[in-house]
Tab-separated table of C-alpha atoms in Angstrom:
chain	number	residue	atom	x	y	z
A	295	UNK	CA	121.565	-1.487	42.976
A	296	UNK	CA	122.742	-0.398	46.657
A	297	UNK	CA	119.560	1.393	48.544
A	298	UNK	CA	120.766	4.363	50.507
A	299	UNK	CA	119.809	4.542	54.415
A	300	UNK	CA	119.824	6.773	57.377
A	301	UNK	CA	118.289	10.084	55.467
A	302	UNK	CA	115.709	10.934	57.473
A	303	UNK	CA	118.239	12.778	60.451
A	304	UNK	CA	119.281	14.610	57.920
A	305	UNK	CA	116.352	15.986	57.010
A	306	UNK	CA	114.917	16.682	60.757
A	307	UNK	CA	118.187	18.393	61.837
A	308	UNK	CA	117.274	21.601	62.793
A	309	UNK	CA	120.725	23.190	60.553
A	310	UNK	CA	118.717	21.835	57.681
A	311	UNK	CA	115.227	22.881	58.835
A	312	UNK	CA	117.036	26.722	59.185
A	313	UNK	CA	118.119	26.779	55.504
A	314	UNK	CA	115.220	25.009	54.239
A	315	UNK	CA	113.612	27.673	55.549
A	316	UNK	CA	115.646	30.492	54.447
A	317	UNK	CA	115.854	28.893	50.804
A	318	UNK	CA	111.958	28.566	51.053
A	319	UNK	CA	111.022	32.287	51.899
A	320	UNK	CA	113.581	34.136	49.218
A	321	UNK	CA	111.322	36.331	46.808
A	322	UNK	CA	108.517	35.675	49.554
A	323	UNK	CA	109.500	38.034	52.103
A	324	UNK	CA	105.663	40.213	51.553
A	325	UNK	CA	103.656	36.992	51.679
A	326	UNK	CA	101.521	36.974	54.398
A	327	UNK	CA	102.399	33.455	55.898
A	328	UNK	CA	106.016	34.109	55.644
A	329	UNK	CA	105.715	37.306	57.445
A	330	UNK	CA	103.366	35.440	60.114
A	331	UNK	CA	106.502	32.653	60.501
A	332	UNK	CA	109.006	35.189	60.788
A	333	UNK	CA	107.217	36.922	64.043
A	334	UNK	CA	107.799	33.315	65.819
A	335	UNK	CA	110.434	32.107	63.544
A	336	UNK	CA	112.269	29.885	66.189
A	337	UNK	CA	109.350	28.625	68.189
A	338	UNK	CA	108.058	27.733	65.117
A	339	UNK	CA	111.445	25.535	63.784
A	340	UNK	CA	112.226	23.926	66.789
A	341	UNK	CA	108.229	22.538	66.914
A	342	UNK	CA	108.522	21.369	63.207
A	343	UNK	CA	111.866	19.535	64.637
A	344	UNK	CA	109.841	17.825	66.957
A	345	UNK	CA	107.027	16.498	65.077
A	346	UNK	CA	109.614	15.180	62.346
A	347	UNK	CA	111.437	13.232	65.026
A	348	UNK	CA	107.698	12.207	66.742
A	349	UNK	CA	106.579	11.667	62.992
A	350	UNK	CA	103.612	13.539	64.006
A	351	UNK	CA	103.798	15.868	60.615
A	352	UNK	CA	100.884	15.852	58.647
A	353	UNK	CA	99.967	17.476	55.161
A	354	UNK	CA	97.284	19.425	54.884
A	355	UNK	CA	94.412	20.060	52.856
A	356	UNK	CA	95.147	22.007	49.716
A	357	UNK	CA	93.665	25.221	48.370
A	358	UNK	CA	93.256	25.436	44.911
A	359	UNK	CA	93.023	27.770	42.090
A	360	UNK	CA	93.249	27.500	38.029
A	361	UNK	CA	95.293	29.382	35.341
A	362	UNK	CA	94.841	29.628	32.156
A	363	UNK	CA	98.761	30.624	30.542
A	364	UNK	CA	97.797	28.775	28.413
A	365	UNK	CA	96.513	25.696	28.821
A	366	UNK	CA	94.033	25.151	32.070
A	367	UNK	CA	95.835	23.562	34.855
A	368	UNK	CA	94.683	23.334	38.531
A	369	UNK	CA	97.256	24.495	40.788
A	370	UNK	CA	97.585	23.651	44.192
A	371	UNK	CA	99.481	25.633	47.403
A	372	UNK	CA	100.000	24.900	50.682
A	373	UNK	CA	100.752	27.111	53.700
A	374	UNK	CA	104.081	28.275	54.139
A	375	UNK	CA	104.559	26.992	57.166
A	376	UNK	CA	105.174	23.939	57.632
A	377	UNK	CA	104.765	22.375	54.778
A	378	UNK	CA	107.257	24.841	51.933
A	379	UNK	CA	109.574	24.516	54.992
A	380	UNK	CA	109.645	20.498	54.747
A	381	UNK	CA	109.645	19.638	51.131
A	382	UNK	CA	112.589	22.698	50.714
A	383	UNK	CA	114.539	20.224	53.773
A	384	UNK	CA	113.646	17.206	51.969
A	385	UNK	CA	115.177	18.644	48.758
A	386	UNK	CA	118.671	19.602	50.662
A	387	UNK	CA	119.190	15.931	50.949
A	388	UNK	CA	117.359	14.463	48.116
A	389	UNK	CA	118.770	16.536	45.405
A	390	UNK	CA	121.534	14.725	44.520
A	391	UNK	CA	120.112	11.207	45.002
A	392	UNK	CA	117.976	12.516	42.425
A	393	UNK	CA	120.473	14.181	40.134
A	394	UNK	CA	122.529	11.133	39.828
A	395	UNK	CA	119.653	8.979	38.390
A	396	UNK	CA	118.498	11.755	35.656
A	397	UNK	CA	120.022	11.403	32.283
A	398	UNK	CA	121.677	14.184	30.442
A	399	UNK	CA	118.808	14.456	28.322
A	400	UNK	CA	116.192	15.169	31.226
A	401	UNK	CA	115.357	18.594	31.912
A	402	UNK	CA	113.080	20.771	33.192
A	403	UNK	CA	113.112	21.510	37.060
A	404	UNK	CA	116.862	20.942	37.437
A	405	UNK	CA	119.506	23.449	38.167
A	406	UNK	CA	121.431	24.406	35.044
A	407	UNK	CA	118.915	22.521	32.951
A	408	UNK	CA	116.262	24.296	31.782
A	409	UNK	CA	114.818	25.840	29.023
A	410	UNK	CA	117.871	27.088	27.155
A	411	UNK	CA	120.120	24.289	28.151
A	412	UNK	CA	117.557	21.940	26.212
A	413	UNK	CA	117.449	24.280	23.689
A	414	UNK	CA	121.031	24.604	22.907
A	415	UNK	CA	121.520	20.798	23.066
A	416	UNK	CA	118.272	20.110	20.547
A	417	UNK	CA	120.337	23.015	18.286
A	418	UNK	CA	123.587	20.920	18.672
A	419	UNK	CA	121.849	18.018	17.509
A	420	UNK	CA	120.313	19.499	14.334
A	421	UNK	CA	123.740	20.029	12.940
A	422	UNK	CA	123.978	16.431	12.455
A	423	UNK	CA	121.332	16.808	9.462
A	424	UNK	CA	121.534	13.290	7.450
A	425	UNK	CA	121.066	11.974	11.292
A	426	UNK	CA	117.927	14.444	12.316
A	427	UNK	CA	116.052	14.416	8.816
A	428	UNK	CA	112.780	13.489	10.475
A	429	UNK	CA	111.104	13.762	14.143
A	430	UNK	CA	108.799	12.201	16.774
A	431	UNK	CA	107.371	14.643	18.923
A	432	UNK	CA	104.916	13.332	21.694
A	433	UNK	CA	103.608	14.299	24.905
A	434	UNK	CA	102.120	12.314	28.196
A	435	UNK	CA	98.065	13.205	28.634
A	436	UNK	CA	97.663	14.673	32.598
A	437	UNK	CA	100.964	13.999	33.586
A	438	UNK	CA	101.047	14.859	36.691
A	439	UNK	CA	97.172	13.398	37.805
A	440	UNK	CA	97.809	10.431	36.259
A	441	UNK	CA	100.997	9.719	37.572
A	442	UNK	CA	100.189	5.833	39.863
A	443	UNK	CA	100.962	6.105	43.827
A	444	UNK	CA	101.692	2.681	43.896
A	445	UNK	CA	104.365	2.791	40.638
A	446	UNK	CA	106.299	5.912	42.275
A	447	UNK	CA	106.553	3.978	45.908
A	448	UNK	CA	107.418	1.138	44.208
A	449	UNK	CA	110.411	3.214	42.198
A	450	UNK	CA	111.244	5.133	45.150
A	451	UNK	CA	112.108	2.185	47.126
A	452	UNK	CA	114.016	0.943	44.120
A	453	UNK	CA	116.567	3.854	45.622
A	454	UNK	CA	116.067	4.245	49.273
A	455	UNK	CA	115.574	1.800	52.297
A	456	UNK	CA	114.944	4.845	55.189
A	457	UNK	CA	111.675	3.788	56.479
A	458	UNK	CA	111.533	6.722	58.317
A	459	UNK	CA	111.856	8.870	55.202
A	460	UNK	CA	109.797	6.385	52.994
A	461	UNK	CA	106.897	7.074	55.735
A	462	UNK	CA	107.309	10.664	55.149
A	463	UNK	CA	107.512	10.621	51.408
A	464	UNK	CA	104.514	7.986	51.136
A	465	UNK	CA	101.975	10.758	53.293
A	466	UNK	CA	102.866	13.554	51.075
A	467	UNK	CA	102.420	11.223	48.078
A	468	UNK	CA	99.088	10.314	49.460
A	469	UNK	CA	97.805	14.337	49.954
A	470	UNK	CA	96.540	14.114	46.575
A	471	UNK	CA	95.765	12.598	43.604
A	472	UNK	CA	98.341	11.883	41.052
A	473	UNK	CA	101.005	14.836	42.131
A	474	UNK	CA	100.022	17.987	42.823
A	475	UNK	CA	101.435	20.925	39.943
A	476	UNK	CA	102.727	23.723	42.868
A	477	UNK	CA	104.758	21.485	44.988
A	478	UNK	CA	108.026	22.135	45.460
A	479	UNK	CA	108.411	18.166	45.602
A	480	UNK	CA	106.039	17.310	42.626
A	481	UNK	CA	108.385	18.338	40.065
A	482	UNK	CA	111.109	16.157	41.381
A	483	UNK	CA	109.206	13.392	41.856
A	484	UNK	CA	107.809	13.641	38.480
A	485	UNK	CA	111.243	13.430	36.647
A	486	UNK	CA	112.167	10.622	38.871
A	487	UNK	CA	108.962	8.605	37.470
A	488	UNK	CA	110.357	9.094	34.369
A	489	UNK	CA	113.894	8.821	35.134
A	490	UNK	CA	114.003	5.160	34.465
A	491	UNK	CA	112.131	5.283	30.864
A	492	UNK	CA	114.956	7.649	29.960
A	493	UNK	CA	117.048	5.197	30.618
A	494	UNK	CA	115.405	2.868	28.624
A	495	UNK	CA	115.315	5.253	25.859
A	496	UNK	CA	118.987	5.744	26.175
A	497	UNK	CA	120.775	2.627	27.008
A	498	UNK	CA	118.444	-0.319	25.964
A	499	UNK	CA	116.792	1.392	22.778
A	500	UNK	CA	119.900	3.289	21.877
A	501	UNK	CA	118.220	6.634	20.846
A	502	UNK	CA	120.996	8.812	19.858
A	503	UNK	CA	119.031	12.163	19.989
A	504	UNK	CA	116.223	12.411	22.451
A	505	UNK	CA	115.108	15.087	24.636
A	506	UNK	CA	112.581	15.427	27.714
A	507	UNK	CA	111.122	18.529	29.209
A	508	UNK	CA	108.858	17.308	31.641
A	509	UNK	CA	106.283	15.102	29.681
A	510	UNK	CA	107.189	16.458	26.553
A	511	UNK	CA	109.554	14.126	24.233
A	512	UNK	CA	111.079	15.002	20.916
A	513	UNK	CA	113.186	12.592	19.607
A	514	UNK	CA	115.004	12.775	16.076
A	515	UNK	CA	116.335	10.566	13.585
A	516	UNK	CA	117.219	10.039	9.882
A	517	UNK	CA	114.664	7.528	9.582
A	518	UNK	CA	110.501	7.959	9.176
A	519	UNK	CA	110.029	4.347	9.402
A	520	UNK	CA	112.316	3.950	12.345
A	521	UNK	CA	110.451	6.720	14.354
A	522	UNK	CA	107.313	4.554	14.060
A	523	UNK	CA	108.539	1.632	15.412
A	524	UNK	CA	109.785	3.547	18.037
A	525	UNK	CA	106.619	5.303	19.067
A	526	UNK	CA	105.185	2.301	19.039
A	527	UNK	CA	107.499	0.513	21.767
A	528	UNK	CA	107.671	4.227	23.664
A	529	UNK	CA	103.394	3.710	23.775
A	530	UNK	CA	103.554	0.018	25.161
A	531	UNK	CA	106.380	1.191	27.879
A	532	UNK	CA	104.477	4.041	29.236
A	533	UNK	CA	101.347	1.935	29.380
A	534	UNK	CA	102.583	-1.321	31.332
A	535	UNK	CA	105.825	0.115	33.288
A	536	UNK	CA	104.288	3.576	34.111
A	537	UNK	CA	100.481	3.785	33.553
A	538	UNK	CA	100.491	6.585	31.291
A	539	UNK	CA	98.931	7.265	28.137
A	540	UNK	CA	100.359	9.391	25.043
A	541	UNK	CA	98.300	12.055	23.687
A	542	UNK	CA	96.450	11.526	20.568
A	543	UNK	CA	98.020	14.479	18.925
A	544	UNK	CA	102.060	12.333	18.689
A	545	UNK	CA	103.745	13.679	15.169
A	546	UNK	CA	106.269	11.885	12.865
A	547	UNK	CA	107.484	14.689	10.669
A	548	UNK	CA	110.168	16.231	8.173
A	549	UNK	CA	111.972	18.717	10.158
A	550	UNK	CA	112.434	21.157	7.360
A	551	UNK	CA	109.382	20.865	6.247
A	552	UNK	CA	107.695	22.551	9.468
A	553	UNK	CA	109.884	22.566	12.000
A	554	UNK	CA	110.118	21.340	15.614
A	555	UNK	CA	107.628	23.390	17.701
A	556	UNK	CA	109.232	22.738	21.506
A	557	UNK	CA	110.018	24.547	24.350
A	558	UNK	CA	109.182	27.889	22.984
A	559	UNK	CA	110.832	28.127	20.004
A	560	UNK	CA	110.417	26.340	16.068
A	561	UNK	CA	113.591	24.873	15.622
A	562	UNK	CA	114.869	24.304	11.980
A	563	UNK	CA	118.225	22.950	11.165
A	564	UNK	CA	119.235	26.058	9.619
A	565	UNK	CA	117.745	28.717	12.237
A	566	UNK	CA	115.717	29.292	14.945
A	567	UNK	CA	112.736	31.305	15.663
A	568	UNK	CA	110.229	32.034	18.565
A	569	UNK	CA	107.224	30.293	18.471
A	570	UNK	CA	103.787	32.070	17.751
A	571	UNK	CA	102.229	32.666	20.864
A	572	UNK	CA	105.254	34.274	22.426
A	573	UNK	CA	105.999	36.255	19.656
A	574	UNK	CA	102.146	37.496	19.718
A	575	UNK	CA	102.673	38.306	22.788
A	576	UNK	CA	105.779	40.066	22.464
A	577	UNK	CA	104.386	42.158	19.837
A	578	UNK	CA	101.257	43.174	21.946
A	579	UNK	CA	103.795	44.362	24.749
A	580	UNK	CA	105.991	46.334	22.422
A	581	UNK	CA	102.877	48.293	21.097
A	582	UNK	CA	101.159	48.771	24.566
A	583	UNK	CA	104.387	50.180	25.934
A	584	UNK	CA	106.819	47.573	27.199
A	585	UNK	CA	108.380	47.664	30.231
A	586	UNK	CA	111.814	47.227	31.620
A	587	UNK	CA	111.366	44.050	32.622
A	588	UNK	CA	109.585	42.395	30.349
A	589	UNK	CA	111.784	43.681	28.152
A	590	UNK	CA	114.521	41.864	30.162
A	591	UNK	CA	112.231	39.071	29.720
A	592	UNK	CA	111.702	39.053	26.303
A	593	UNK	CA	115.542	39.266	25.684
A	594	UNK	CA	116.267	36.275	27.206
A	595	UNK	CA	113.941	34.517	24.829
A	596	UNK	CA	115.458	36.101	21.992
A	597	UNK	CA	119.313	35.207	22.840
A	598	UNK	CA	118.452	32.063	22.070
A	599	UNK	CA	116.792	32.253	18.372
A	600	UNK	CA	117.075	34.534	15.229
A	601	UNK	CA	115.000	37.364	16.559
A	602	UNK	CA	117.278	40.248	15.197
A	603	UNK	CA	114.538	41.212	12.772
A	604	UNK	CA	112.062	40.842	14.560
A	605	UNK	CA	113.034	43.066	17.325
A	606	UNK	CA	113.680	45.639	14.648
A	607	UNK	CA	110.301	45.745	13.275
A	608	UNK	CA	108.575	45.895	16.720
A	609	UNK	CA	110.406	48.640	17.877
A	610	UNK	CA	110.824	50.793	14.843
A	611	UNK	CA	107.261	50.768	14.624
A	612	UNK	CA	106.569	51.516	18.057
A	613	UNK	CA	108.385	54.461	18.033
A	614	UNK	CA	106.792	55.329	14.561
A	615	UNK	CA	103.338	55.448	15.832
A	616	UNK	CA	104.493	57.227	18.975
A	617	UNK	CA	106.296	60.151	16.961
A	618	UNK	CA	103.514	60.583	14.694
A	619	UNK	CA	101.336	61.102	17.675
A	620	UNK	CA	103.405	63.615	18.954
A	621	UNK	CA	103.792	65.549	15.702
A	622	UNK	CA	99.907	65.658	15.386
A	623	UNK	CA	99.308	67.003	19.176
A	624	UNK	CA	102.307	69.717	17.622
A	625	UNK	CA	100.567	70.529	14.690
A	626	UNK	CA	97.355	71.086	16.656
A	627	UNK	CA	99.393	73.465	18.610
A	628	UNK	CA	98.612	71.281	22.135
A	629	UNK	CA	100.747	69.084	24.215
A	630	UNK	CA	100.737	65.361	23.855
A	631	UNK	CA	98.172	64.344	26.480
A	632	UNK	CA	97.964	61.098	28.441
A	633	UNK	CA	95.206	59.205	27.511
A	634	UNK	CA	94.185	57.642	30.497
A	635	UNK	CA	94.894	60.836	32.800
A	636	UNK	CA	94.039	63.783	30.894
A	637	UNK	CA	95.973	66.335	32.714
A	638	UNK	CA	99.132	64.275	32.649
A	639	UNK	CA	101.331	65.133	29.806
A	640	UNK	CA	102.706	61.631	28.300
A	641	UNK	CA	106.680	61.488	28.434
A	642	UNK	CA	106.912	60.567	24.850
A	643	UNK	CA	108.921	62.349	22.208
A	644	UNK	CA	106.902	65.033	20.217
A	645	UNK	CA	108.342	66.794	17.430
A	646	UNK	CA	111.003	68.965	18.733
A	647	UNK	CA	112.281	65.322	20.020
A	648	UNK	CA	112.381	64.121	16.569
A	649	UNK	CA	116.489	64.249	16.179
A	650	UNK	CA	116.643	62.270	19.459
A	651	UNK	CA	114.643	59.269	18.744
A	652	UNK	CA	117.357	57.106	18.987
A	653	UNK	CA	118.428	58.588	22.272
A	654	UNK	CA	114.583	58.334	23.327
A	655	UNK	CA	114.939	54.938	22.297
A	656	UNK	CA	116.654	53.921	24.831
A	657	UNK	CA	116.368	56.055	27.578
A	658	UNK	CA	112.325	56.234	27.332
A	659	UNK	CA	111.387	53.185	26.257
A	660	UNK	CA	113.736	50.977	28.277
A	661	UNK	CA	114.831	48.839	24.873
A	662	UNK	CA	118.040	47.850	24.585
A	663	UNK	CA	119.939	46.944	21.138
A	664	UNK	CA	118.852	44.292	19.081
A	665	UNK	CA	120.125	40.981	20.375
């Protein structure tokens, strides 16, 4: 395999540093540390230039913070400046040394690759249903802490030979343990640990249907027994190439029988619907008064499944419960008061609006038709 050299100019060049930078602060233009950049914008690109070329750039401590959406994951940020500014300039000339060693089945983190396009291609595959009768479904524990310094060096070096850029990559490597979930750099990285297990999957095992999103693998097959075996050489891999250990929680299971719970949505091979929690969710929003949008949200989620129905019943009975308020605060002879400012008339239809509820449907409620 032929190493690829003389990166690392390419990355310091101050035309790269300027759209790393201007890639880096889109949506961010109210944060304070972009707005602090911006008020010594040049100053502060031409200094970054030199301490790339001096190799004087360091990274940082971390600050970190926890979520809870829903599982508990530690997040970590760094300031925008330098740091967003360099891994965004790393990524203009990594990118497609990366791209080109991802399979087709690897998503998550990649331009035209995400959610959807994983879903689509899992909803392909089910149409094949002698071949996709049964599924493995498995996922890595702590991905990202537990992915091995010394592995990832030793695989990135399987691809480049800069040793300018291999210094860089190796002290942002270093900044924490495992990789760090909130780096623009992490996620890359991440796939590219597992870039070469896809492979393995693919062209040495011959798996005809597999898909990755991130550390989550669903493979299918017309074979229970096979899908054993298969787990079994998948555990062993992970373990001695990679250092990694499958969750405890890895299912072999009759697709029809309860479908394939992944990247949102329970996939069957006749139909597809949103998985619980998002549809809980969805539900909760509709009655509390959804917005535009997370309406605009939701509807991308339901383009992509049978949600017809669904959206139906939410809405209708949204706008049931909201015209039957209105027609009591009539009957009482008072106007329809906001509950949270009393003095506030809600802008809801009341009875006189009763003819226009499908008008009111969409003009007051922001909801569009049913997808």
């Amino acid at each position: 395999m032929k190493r690829i050299n003389n990166l690392y100019p390419q990355i310091c060049s101050i035309e790269n540093l300027q759209l790393a930078d201007s890639i880096a602060r889109k949506g961010k233009a109210k944060q304070q540390g972009v707005i602090k950049h911006l008020q010594n914008q040049d100053a502060n690109i031409k200094l970054l230039h030199e301490q790339l070329i001096n190799k004087t750039y360091r990274t940082c401590d971390y600050k970190t913070f926890t979520i809870t959406d829903p599982k508990v994951r530690v997040i970590y940020s760094l300031p925008y400046y330098p740091h967003r500014i360099v891994h965004h300039a790393v990524m203009n000339v990594l990118e497609p040394v990366f791209m080109s060693t991802f399979t087709a089945d690897t998503y998550s983190c990649i331009k035209g690759k995400g959610v959807h396009a994983a879903a689509n291609a899992l909803i392909y595959a089910l149409k094949d249903v002698p071949g996709t009768t049964y599924c493995l479904k498995l996922d890595i524990r702590k991905f990202y802490p537990s992915i091995d310094h010394t592995i990832l060096k030793r695989l990135i070096r399987r691809k480049f030979k800069d040793q300018d850029l291999l210094e860089m990559l190796d002290g942002i490597i270093d900044s924490a343990d495992g990789l760090p979930i909130g780096n623009y750099l992490s996620q890359y990285l991440a796939n590219f640990y597992l870039a070469y297990f896809d492979h393995w999957i693919k062209e040495y095992k011959r798996v005809k249907y597999y898909f990755r999103y991130a550390d989550d693998l669903v493979i299918v097959a017309g074979s229970k027994e096979y899908l054993h075996d298969l787990f079994r050489e998948i555990q062993h891999y992970l373990a001695t190439e990679l250092n990694l250990k499958v969750k405890g929680n890895y299912q072999v299971f009759p697709v029809d029988a309860r479908s394939i719970d992944f990247l949102g949505y329970c996939f069957y091979h006749t139909h597809v619907l949103l998985r619980k929690f998002i549809k809980v969710n969805f539900a909760r929003a509709v009655a509390s008064g959804i917005s535009q949008a997370s309406w605009a949200a939701y509807q991308g989620w339901l383009r992509h499944c049978d949600g017809r129905n669904l959206v139906k019943k939410l809405t209708n009975e949204r706008l049931h419960r909201l015209s039957n308020s209105g027609r009591r605060a009539a009957i009482r002879g008072k106007p329809h008061q906001n509950a949270k400012n009393p003095g506030q008339k809600n802008n809801r239809p009341g009875i006189q609006d009763w003819p226009k509820l499908s008008k009111a449907r969409h003009a007051q409620f922001n909801i569009a038709d049913p997808v």
